[in-house]
Coordinates of C-alpha atoms and ligand atoms in Angstrom, one line a residue:
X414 CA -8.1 -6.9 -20.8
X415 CA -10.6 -4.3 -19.8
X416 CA -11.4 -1.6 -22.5
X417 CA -11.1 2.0 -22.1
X418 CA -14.8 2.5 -21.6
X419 CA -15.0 0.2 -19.0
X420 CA -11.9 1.8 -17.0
X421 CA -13.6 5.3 -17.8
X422 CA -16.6 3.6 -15.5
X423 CA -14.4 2.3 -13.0
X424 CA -12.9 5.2 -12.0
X425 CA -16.4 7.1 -12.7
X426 CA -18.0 4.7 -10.0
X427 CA -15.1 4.8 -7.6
X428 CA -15.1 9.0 -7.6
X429 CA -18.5 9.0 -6.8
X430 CA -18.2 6.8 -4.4
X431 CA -15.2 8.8 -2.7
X432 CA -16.6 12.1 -3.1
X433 CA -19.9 11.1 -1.5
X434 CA -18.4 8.9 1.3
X435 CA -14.7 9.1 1.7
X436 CA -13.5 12.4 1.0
X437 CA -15.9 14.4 3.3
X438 CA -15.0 12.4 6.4
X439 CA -11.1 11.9 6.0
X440 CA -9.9 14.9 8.0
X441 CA -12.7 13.8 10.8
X442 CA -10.7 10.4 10.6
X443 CA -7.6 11.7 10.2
X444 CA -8.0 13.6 13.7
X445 CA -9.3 10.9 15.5
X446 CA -7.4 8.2 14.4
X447 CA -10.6 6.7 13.9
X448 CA -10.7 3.2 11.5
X449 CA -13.0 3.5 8.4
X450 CA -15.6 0.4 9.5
X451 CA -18.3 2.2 8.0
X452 CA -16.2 2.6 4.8
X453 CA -15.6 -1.2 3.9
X454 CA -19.7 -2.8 3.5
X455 CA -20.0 0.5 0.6
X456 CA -16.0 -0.3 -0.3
X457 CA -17.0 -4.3 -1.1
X458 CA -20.2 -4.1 -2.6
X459 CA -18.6 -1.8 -5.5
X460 CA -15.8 -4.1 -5.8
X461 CA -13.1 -2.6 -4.4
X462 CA -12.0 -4.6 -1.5
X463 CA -12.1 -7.5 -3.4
X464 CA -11.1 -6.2 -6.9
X465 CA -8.0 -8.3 -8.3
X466 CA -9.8 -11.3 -6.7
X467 CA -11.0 -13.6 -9.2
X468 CA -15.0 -14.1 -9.2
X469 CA -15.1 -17.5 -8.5
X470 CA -13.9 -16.4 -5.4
X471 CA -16.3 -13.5 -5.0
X472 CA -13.8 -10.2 -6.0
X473 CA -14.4 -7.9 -9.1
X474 CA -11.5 -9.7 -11.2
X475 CA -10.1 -6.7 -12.5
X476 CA -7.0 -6.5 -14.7
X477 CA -3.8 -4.8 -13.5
X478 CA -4.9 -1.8 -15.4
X479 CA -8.6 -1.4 -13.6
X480 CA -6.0 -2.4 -10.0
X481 CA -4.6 0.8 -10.6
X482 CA -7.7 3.2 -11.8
X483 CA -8.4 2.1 -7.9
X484 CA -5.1 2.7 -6.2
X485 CA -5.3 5.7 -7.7
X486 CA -8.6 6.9 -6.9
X487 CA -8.3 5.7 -3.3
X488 CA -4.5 7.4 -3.2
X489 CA -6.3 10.7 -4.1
X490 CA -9.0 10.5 -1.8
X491 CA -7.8 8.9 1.1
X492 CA -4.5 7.4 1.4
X493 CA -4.9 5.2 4.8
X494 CA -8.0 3.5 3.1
X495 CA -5.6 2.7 -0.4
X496 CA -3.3 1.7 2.1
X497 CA -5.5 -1.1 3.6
X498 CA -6.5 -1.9 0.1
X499 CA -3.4 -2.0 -1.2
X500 CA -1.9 -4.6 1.5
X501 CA -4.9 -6.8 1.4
X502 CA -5.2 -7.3 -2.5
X503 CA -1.3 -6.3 -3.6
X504 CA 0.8 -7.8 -0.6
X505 CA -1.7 -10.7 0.0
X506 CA -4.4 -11.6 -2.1
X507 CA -2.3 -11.9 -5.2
X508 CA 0.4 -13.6 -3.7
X509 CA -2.1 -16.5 -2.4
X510 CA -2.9 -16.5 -6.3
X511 CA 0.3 -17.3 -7.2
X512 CA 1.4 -19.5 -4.5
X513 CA -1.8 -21.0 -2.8
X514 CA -3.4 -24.3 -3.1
X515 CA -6.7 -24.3 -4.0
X516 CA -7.5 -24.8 -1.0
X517 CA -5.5 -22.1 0.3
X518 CA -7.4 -20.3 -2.1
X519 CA -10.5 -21.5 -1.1
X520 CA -10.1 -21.1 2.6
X521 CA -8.8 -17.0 2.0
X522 CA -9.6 -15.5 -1.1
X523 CA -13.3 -15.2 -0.1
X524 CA -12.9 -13.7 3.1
X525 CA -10.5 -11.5 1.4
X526 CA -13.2 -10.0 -1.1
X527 CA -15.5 -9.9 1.2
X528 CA -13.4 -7.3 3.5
X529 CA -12.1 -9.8 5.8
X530 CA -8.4 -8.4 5.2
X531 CA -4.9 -9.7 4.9
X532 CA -2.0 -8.5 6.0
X533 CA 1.6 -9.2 5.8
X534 CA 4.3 -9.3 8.1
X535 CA 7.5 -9.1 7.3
X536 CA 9.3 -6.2 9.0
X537 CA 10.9 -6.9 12.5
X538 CA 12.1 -4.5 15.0
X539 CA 16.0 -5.3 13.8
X540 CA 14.9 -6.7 10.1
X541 CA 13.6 -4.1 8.1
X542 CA 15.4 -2.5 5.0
X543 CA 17.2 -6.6 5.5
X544 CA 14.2 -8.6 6.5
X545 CA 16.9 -11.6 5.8
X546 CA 18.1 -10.4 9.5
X547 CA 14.6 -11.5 10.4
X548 CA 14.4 -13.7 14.2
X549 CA 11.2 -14.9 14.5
X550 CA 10.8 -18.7 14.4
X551 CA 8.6 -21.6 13.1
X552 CA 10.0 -24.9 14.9
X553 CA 8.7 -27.6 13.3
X554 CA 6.4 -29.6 16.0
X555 CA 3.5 -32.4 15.0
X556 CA 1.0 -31.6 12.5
X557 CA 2.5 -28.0 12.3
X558 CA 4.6 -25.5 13.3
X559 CA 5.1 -23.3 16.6
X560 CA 5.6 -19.2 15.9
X561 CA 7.2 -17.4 18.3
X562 CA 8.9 -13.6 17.9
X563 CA 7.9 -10.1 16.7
X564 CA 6.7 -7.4 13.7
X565 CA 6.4 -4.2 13.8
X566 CA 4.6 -1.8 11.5
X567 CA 2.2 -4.2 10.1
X568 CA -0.7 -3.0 8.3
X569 CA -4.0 -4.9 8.8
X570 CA -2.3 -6.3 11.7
X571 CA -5.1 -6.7 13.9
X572 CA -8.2 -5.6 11.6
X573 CA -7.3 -8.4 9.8
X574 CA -8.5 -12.3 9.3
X575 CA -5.1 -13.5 8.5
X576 CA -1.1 -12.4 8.4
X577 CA 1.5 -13.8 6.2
X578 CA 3.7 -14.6 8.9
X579 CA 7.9 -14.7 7.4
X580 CA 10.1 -16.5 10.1
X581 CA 12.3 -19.3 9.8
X582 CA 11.2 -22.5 9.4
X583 CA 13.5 -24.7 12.2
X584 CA 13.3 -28.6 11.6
X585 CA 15.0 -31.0 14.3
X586 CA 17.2 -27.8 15.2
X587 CA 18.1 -27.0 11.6
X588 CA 17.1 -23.8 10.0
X589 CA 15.6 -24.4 6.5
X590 CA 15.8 -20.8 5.4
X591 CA 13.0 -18.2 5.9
X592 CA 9.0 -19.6 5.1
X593 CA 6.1 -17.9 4.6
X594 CA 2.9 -19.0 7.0
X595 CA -0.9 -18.1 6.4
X596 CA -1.6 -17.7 10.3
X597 CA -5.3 -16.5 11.2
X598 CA -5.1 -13.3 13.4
X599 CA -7.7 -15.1 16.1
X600 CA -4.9 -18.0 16.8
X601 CA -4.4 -18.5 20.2
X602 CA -0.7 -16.5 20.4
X603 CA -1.5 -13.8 18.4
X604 CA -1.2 -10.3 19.6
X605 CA -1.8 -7.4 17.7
X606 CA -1.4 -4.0 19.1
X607 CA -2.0 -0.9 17.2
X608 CA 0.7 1.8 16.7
X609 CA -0.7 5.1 17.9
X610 CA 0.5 8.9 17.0
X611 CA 2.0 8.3 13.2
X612 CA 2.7 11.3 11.3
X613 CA 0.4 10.3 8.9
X614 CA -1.9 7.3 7.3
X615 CA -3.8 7.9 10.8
X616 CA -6.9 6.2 10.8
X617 CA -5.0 2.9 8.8
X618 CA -4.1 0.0 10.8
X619 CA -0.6 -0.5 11.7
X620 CA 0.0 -3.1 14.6
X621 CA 3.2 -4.4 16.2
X622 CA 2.6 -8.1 16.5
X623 CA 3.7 -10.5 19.5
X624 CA 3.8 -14.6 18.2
X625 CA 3.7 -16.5 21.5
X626 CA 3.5 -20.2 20.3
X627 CA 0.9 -19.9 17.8
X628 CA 0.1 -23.3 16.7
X629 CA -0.4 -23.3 12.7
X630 CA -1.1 -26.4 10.7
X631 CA 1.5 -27.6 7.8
X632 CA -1.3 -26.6 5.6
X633 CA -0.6 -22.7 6.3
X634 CA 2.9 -22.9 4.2
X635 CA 2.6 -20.3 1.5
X636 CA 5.1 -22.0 -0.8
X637 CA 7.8 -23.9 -0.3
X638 CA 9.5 -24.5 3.1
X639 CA 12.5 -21.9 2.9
X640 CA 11.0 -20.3 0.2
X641 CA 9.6 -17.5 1.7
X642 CA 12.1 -14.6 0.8
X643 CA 10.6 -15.4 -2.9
X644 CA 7.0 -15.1 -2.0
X645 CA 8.2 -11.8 0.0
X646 CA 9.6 -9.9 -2.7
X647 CA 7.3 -11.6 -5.6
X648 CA 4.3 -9.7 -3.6
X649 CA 6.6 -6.5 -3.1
X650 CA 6.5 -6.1 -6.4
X651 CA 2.9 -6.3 -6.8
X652 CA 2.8 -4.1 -3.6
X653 CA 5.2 -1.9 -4.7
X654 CA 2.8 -1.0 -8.0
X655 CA -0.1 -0.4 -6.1
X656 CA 2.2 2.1 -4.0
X657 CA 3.1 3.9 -7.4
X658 CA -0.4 3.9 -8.2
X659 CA -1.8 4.8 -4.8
X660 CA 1.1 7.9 -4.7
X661 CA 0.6 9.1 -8.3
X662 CA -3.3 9.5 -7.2
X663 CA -2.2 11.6 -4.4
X664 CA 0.1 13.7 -6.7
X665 CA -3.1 14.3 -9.1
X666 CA -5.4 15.1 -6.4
X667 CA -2.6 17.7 -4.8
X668 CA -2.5 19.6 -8.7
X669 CA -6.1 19.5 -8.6
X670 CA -7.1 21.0 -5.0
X671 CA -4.0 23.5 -5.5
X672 CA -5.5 24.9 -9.3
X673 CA -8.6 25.1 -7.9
X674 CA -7.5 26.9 -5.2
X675 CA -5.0 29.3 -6.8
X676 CA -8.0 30.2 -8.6
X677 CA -10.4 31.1 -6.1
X678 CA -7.6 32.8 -3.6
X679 CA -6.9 36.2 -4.4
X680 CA -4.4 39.1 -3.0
X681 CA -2.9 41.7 -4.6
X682 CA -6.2 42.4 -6.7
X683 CA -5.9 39.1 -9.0
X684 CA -6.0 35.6 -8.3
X685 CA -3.1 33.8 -6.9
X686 CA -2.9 31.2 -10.1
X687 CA -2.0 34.8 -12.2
X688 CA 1.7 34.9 -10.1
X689 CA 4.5 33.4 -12.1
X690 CA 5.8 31.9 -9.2
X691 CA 2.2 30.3 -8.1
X692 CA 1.7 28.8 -11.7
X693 CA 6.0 27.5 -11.2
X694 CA 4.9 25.4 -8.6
X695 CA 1.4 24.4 -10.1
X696 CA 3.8 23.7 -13.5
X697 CA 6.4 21.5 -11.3
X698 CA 3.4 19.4 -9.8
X699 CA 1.8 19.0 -13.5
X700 CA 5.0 18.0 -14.5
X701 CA 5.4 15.0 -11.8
X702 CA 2.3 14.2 -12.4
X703 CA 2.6 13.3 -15.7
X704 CA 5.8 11.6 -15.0
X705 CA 4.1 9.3 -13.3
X706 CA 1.3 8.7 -15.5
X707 CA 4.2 7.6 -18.1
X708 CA 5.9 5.5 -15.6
X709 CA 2.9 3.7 -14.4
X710 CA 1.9 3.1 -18.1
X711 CA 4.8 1.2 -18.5
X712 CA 4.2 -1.1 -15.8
X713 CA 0.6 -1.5 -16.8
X714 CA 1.9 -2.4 -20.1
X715 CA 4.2 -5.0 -19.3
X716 CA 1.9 -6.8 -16.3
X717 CA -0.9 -7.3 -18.8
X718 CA 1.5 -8.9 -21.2
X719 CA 2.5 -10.7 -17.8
X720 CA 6.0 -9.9 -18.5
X721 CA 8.3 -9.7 -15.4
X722 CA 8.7 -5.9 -14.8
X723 CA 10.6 -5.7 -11.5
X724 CA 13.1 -2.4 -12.9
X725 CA 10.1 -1.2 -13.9
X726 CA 8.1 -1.3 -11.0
X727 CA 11.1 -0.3 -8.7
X728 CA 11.3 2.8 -10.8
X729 CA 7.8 3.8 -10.5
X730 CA 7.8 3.0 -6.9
X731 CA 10.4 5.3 -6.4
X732 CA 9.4 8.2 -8.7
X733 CA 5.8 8.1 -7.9
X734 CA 6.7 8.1 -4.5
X735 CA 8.8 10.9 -4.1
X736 CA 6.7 13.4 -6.5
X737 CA 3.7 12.4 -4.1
X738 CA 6.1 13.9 -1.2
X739 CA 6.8 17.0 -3.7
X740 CA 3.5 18.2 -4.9
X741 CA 2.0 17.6 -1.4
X742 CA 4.2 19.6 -0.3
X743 CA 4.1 22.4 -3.0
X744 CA -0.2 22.4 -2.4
X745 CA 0.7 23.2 0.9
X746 CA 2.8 26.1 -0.7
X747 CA 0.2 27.2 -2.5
X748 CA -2.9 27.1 -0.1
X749 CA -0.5 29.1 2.3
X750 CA -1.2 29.5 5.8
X751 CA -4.9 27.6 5.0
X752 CA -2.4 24.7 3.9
X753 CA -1.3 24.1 7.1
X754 CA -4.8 23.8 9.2
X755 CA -6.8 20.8 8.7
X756 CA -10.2 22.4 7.0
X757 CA -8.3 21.8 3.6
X758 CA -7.1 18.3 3.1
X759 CA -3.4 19.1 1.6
X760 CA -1.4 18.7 5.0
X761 CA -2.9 15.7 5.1
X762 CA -2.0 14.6 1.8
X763 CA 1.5 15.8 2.9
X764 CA 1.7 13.6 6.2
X765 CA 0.3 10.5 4.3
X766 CA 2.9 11.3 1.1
X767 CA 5.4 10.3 4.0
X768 CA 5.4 7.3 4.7
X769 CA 5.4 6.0 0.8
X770 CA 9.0 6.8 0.6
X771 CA 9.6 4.8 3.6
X772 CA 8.0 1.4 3.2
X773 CA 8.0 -1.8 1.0
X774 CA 11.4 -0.8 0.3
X775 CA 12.4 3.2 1.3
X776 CA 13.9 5.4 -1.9
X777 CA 17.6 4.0 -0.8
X778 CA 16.3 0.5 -1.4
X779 CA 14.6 1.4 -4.6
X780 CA 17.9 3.0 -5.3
X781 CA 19.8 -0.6 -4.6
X782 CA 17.9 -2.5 -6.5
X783 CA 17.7 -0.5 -9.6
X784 CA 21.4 0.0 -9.5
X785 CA 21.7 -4.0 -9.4
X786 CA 19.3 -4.4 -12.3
X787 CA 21.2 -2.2 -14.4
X788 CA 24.9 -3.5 -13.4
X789 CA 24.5 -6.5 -12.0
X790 CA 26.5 -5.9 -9.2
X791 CA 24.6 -6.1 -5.9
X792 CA 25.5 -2.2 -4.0
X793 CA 23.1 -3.4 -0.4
Ligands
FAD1091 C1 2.9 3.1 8.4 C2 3.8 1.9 8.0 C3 3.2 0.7 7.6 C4 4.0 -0.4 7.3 N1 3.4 -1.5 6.9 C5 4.1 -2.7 6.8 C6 3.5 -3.9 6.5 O1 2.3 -4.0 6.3 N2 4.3 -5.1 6.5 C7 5.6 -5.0 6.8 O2 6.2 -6.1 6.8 N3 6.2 -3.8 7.0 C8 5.5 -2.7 7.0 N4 6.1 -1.5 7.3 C9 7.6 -1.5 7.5 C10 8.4 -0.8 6.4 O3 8.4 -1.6 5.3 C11 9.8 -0.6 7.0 O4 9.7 0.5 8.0 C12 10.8 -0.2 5.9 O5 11.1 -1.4 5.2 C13 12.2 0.3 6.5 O6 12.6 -0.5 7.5 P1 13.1 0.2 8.9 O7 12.0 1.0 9.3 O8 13.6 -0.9 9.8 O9 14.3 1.1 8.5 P2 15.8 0.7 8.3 O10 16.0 -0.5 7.5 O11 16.5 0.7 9.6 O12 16.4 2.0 7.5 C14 16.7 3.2 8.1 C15 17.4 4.1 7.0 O13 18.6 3.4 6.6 C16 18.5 3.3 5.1 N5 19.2 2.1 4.7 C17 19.0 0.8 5.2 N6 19.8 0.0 4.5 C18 20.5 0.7 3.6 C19 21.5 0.4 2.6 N7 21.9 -0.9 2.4 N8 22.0 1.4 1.9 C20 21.5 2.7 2.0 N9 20.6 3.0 3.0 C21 20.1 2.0 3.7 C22 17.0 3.3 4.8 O14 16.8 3.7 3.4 C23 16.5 4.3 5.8 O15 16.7 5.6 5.3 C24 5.4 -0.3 7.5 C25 6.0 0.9 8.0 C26 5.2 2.0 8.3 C27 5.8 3.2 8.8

């Protein structure tokens, strides 16, 4: 478990790092949908790509707690990066942990650390909130499997080295339930084509994805044939707490750019911060913020005693989320007009906010599943 002093240094060596490279070249980024490449050499060497990747394979091997002292700090500096992060390490790398072989393991973990990135596709254009309505298709064929169909919205999707393909798995015309597939994003088949003009996480990766009879070998089964709705939601909930994580940064980083600036901005011959109704929306943000701090404790708690924490995690999700939404939006309050134009980064933080309410699971989901946890009876 790492110690206090050494997750005071983490987050020490990842600031630094942000404030030097990432922070001052966001907005440029932001504008031009432009991908961070020169971000990820400076991103791997201080162990951030790679960081819940064990050693042996070449990552930092960080505990959950230093996993999310960086979601956070990425979250608050630069949410399309976390985001990249946050697939590659939360959605892939530690389900390949879980359910590799070594030489799964072998063959991805490395490339994975070293900013090679996963991504994972799951979402369809008529499967989403129900991925189980998923079409695409794995027929069984000799020494593998043929993928055919279509994502959408996949992260990674064609930065990447590899996709965790979910289809179903068809054998001698019978369908043996969906199945996770490790398929390299330079197989012959393989389309990736990037979504352009999202309302925010702009210079991130999302790709719609075309599978025209990609060949994979029967070594590329993550898991069990037709187990692949467990691998899904096992790394949704790692995925999800990285989102919490990645969100609450945002909501910190909004508090912090909206004190600093109620404190430089003056009219009516005194700082804004000295308005009651300024220091109510700074007070609402501090209070969110904090919220989440609690919530995120919790699920730091439990992981590290590797307890199973999915209530928990669906409850951070969903409150860290939606306060990252909120004190966006209030920073944009604050900062006023200035809030609106990109020479400060809060409409930024707003636009990227977004989106976290929206995927691995929107607030309604969370909702669901919460619901079900508590009463056992299944609402969907
Ligand atoms: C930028 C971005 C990146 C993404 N990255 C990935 C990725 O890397 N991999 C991946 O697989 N997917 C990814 N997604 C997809 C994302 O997870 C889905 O968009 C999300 O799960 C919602 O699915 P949908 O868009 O089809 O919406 P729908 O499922 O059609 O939902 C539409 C609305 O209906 C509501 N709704 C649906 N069902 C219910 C219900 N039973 N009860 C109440 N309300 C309901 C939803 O809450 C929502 O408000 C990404 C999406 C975006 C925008």
């Amino acid at each position: 478990m790492m110690t206090s002093d050494e997750l005071d240094g983490l987050r020490s060596t990842i600031r630094d790092f942000a404030d030097r490279e990432i922070r001052p070249t966001a907005q440029q980024r932001d504008r031009d949908e432009a991908y961070p490449d020169e971000l990820l050499p400076g991103l791997v060497e201080i162990g951030v790509i790679g960081a819940v990747i064990p050693e042996e394979f070449g990552g930092a091997g960080l505990d959950d707690a230093g996993y999310r002292v960086v979601m956070e700090e990425l979250g608050a500096s630069d949410s399309s990066l976390r985001s990249l992060v946050s697939v590659n390490l939360g959605l892939v790398a530690k389900s390949i942990l879980r359910w590799g072989t070594d030489e799964q393991k072998q063959q991805w973990l490395p490339k994975l650390a070293r900013g090679e990135l996963g991504a994972f596709g799951l979402t369809e254009p008529g499967a989403g909130s129900n991925p189980s309505q998923m079409t695409a298709k794995a027929v069984k064929e000799p020494g593998g499997w043929r993928l055919d169909g279509s994502k959408i919205f996949i992260t990674n999707g064609t930065r990447g080295a590899v996709t965790k393909i979910f289809a179903r798995a068809i054998v001698d015309g019978e369908d043996r339930g969906i199945t996770c597939f490790l398929t390299p994003q330079d197989a012959e088949g393989y389309t990736g084509t990037q979504i352009h003009g999202k309302l925010g996480l702009r210079s991130g990766d999302t790709a719609e994805i075309a599978l025209d009879g990609v060949h994979v070998a029967d070594d590329a089964v993550l898991g069990e044939v037709g187990g692949g709705m467990k691998v899904a939601l096992s790394a949704l909930d790692d995925g999800r707490f990285s989102l919490a994580a990645g969100a609450a940064g945002i909501a910190r980083e909004a508090l912090e750019v909206s004190v600093q600036y109620a404190t430089e901005r003056e009219q009516f011959g005194t700082p804004i911060a000295a308005k009651q109704l300024v220091q109510e929306l700074l007070a609402a943000m501090h209070v969110d913020v904090q919220a989440c701090k609690g919530l995120l404790d919790t699920v730091v708690e439990k992981k590290l005693a590797g307890e199973r924490c999915t209530l928990e995690v669906s409850t951070a999700k969903l409150f860290c989320t939606e306060a990252s939404v909120r004190c966006a939006d209030r920073a944009v309050q604050v900062h006023g007009g200035y809030g609106y134009i990109d020479e400060y980064p809060v409409q930024r933080m707003l636009r990227d906010a977004r989106v976290t309410t929206l995927y691995e699971g929107t607030s309604q989901v969370q909702h669901l599943i919460i619901g079900r946890l508590l009463t056992g009876q299944n609402a969907f």
